[in-house]
């Protein structure tokens, strides 16, 4: 049995969860907080980051969300994450890298620090300047998602792909932290609603970070 080492607000673990659920790969969740300095977890991933996938019976360990998704893309044909020609796949990979790097660094990571880590572990108030900057940058990313979805059915082209799951995973954490402002982004909002109502998304909507409840609208698939 596969185990996914994650914590509920890790966007990269959410991306993996969406990919595995779409491919109907069974797995169990194993809570792991990277900042806990757990020796077992660090022995599985020396980088000390979630997500990590472990299949103890087969002696397999996979780390890094992109390596994990591409592994399952190779071993499980169902629900391709990187559909299409080599050029189409390169475009999907470009978008995934952009959401994993830029959207995470500009918006998700600062919000996680200010609204999750400071509240749960550091017992500090969020820095309003950091929150304002993240909100401003989020609008730039949503503008780009609007543009993509105005020109294609899905973010990466004509077919649903890992680009959609990578972006939705980041946005779902931002939404959990009550910082997803859709004003002026009807196209992006419509696309997110469709992704949010997929069966693969349902587990994400029920997972909770202890001590940090989401806003009421978070689990509402019509919100
Ligand atoms: N490129 C990695 C990024 C993973 C990542 O940054 N995970 C965060 C949690 S969301 C983490 O474990 N951070 C702990 C740290 O940086 O020490 C991936 O795609 O898996």
Short mmCIF file of C-alpha atoms in Angstrom, two decimals, residues 33-217:
data_model
loop_
_atom_site.label_atom_id
_atom_site.label_comp_id
_atom_site.label_asym_id
_atom_site.label_seq_id
_atom_site.Cartn_x
_atom_site.Cartn_y
_atom_site.Cartn_z
CA UNK A 33 5.27 18.17 9.43
CA UNK A 34 8.60 19.07 7.76
CA UNK A 35 9.49 21.44 10.61
CA UNK A 36 9.24 18.64 13.23
CA UNK A 37 12.75 17.32 12.47
CA UNK A 38 11.48 13.75 12.54
CA UNK A 39 14.41 11.40 11.82
CA UNK A 40 12.27 8.81 10.03
CA UNK A 41 10.80 11.45 7.72
CA UNK A 42 14.25 12.93 7.01
CA UNK A 43 15.59 9.46 6.21
CA UNK A 44 12.85 9.15 3.56
CA UNK A 45 13.56 12.59 2.06
CA UNK A 46 16.89 14.21 2.98
CA UNK A 47 15.47 17.50 1.62
CA UNK A 48 13.06 17.35 4.59
CA UNK A 49 10.07 18.38 2.45
CA UNK A 50 6.60 17.03 1.87
CA UNK A 51 5.29 15.27 -0.17
CA UNK A 52 6.92 11.84 0.08
CA UNK A 53 5.37 8.58 -1.15
CA UNK A 54 6.41 5.31 0.45
CA UNK A 55 5.50 1.73 -0.45
CA UNK A 56 7.07 -0.23 2.41
CA UNK A 57 6.25 -3.71 1.07
CA UNK A 58 7.94 -2.93 -2.25
CA UNK A 59 10.74 -0.89 -0.64
CA UNK A 60 9.92 2.16 -2.78
CA UNK A 61 10.27 5.80 -1.73
CA UNK A 62 9.48 8.76 -3.99
CA UNK A 63 10.02 12.42 -3.11
CA UNK A 64 9.16 15.74 -4.78
CA UNK A 65 5.66 16.27 -6.16
CA UNK A 66 6.77 16.43 -9.79
CA UNK A 67 8.88 13.25 -9.53
CA UNK A 68 5.93 11.52 -7.84
CA UNK A 69 3.38 12.63 -10.46
CA UNK A 70 5.66 11.66 -13.34
CA UNK A 71 6.35 8.25 -11.76
CA UNK A 72 2.62 7.48 -11.62
CA UNK A 73 2.17 8.91 -15.12
CA UNK A 74 4.67 6.27 -16.30
CA UNK A 75 3.24 3.29 -14.42
CA UNK A 76 -0.50 4.07 -14.66
CA UNK A 77 -1.95 4.83 -18.11
CA UNK A 78 -5.39 5.86 -16.86
CA UNK A 79 -6.25 9.61 -16.78
CA UNK A 80 -3.07 10.98 -18.41
CA UNK A 81 -1.58 13.94 -16.56
CA UNK A 82 0.61 14.96 -19.49
CA UNK A 83 -1.59 14.30 -22.53
CA UNK A 84 -0.79 15.14 -26.14
CA UNK A 85 2.28 15.65 -28.31
CA UNK A 86 5.81 16.27 -27.01
CA UNK A 87 5.22 20.00 -27.55
CA UNK A 88 1.89 19.90 -25.68
CA UNK A 89 3.55 18.04 -22.79
CA UNK A 90 6.36 20.61 -22.67
CA UNK A 91 3.74 23.36 -22.33
CA UNK A 92 1.99 21.51 -19.49
CA UNK A 93 5.35 21.05 -17.73
CA UNK A 94 6.12 24.77 -18.16
CA UNK A 95 2.82 25.72 -16.53
CA UNK A 96 3.25 23.21 -13.69
CA UNK A 97 6.73 24.62 -12.98
CA UNK A 98 5.31 28.16 -13.03
CA UNK A 99 2.51 27.35 -10.56
CA UNK A 100 4.82 25.26 -8.34
CA UNK A 101 7.53 27.95 -8.30
CA UNK A 102 6.09 31.41 -8.92
CA UNK A 103 2.54 31.09 -7.58
CA UNK A 104 3.86 29.24 -4.51
CA UNK A 105 6.72 31.69 -3.86
CA UNK A 106 4.72 34.86 -4.58
CA UNK A 107 1.48 33.94 -2.83
CA UNK A 108 0.98 30.53 -1.18
CA UNK A 109 4.22 30.40 0.83
CA UNK A 110 3.95 33.94 2.31
CA UNK A 111 0.29 33.31 3.19
CA UNK A 112 1.17 29.97 4.81
CA UNK A 113 3.87 31.69 6.84
CA UNK A 114 1.73 34.65 7.91
CA UNK A 115 -1.60 32.88 8.47
CA UNK A 116 -0.62 29.30 9.38
CA UNK A 117 2.90 29.17 10.87
CA UNK A 118 2.65 32.46 12.77
CA UNK A 119 -0.76 31.55 14.22
CA UNK A 120 -0.09 27.90 15.07
CA UNK A 121 3.58 27.79 16.01
CA UNK A 122 5.09 31.25 16.41
CA UNK A 123 2.09 32.84 18.15
CA UNK A 124 2.60 36.07 16.19
CA UNK A 125 0.20 38.28 14.24
CA UNK A 126 0.40 38.33 10.46
CA UNK A 127 2.36 41.15 8.82
CA UNK A 128 -0.21 43.19 6.88
CA UNK A 129 2.39 44.40 4.37
CA UNK A 130 3.27 40.83 3.43
CA UNK A 131 -0.43 39.96 3.14
CA UNK A 132 -1.05 42.97 0.87
CA UNK A 133 1.84 42.08 -1.40
CA UNK A 134 0.65 38.44 -1.67
CA UNK A 135 -2.88 39.64 -2.51
CA UNK A 136 -1.53 41.95 -5.22
CA UNK A 137 0.60 39.21 -6.75
CA UNK A 138 -2.32 36.76 -6.59
CA UNK A 139 -4.27 39.08 -8.91
CA UNK A 140 -1.42 38.93 -11.45
CA UNK A 141 -1.51 35.11 -11.35
CA UNK A 142 -5.30 35.07 -11.64
CA UNK A 143 -5.06 37.45 -14.62
CA UNK A 144 -2.83 34.90 -16.32
CA UNK A 145 -5.20 32.02 -15.45
CA UNK A 146 -8.09 34.13 -16.88
CA UNK A 147 -6.11 34.57 -20.10
CA UNK A 148 -5.27 30.85 -20.35
CA UNK A 149 -8.86 29.79 -19.82
CA UNK A 150 -10.17 32.44 -22.25
CA UNK A 151 -7.98 30.83 -24.91
CA UNK A 152 -8.31 27.12 -24.07
CA UNK A 153 -10.72 24.70 -22.46
CA UNK A 154 -8.19 23.83 -19.74
CA UNK A 155 -5.06 25.60 -18.52
CA UNK A 156 -2.64 23.42 -20.49
CA UNK A 157 -4.71 23.11 -23.68
CA UNK A 158 -7.71 21.15 -24.91
CA UNK A 159 -7.40 18.44 -22.25
CA UNK A 160 -7.42 18.40 -18.48
CA UNK A 161 -3.82 17.98 -17.29
CA UNK A 162 -1.39 18.29 -14.42
CA UNK A 163 -1.29 22.06 -15.08
CA UNK A 164 -4.89 22.27 -13.83
CA UNK A 165 -4.13 20.21 -10.72
CA UNK A 166 -0.94 22.16 -9.90
CA UNK A 167 -2.75 25.51 -10.09
CA UNK A 168 -5.86 24.26 -8.27
CA UNK A 169 -3.73 22.78 -5.47
CA UNK A 170 -2.10 26.17 -4.79
CA UNK A 171 -5.42 28.04 -5.03
CA UNK A 172 -7.12 25.56 -2.67
CA UNK A 173 -4.57 26.39 0.06
CA UNK A 174 -4.98 30.12 -0.60
CA UNK A 175 -8.76 29.62 -0.31
CA UNK A 176 -8.38 27.63 2.93
CA UNK A 177 -6.47 30.62 4.29
CA UNK A 178 -9.38 32.87 3.26
CA UNK A 179 -7.29 34.87 0.82
CA UNK A 180 -8.80 33.94 -2.53
CA UNK A 181 -10.33 37.11 -3.95
CA UNK A 182 -12.00 36.34 -7.28
CA UNK A 183 -13.14 39.89 -8.05
CA UNK A 184 -12.44 40.61 -11.72
CA UNK A 185 -11.52 36.98 -12.43
CA UNK A 186 -14.74 35.34 -13.66
CA UNK A 187 -12.95 33.01 -16.10
CA UNK A 188 -10.53 31.71 -13.48
CA UNK A 189 -13.39 31.36 -11.00
CA UNK A 190 -15.50 29.33 -13.45
CA UNK A 191 -12.57 27.01 -14.20
CA UNK A 192 -11.82 26.54 -10.46
CA UNK A 193 -15.47 25.71 -9.75
CA UNK A 194 -15.32 22.90 -12.31
CA UNK A 195 -12.10 21.47 -10.83
CA UNK A 196 -13.43 21.86 -7.29
CA UNK A 197 -16.51 19.77 -8.10
CA UNK A 198 -14.51 16.80 -9.43
CA UNK A 199 -14.64 13.71 -7.17
CA UNK A 200 -10.81 13.82 -6.90
CA UNK A 201 -11.12 17.20 -5.12
CA UNK A 202 -13.57 16.08 -2.42
CA UNK A 203 -10.93 14.70 0.02
CA UNK A 204 -9.10 18.04 -0.05
CA UNK A 205 -12.25 19.84 0.99
CA UNK A 206 -12.68 17.67 4.07
CA UNK A 207 -9.07 17.78 5.35
CA UNK A 208 -8.38 20.18 8.20
CA UNK A 209 -5.25 21.72 9.67
CA UNK A 210 -5.58 21.28 13.43
CA UNK A 211 -6.22 24.61 15.17
CA UNK A 212 -6.83 26.43 11.89
CA UNK A 213 -10.36 25.96 10.52
CA UNK A 214 -11.11 27.17 6.97
CA UNK A 215 -13.74 29.81 6.19
CA UNK A 216 -17.28 28.46 5.78
CA UNK A 217 -17.35 28.80 1.97
#
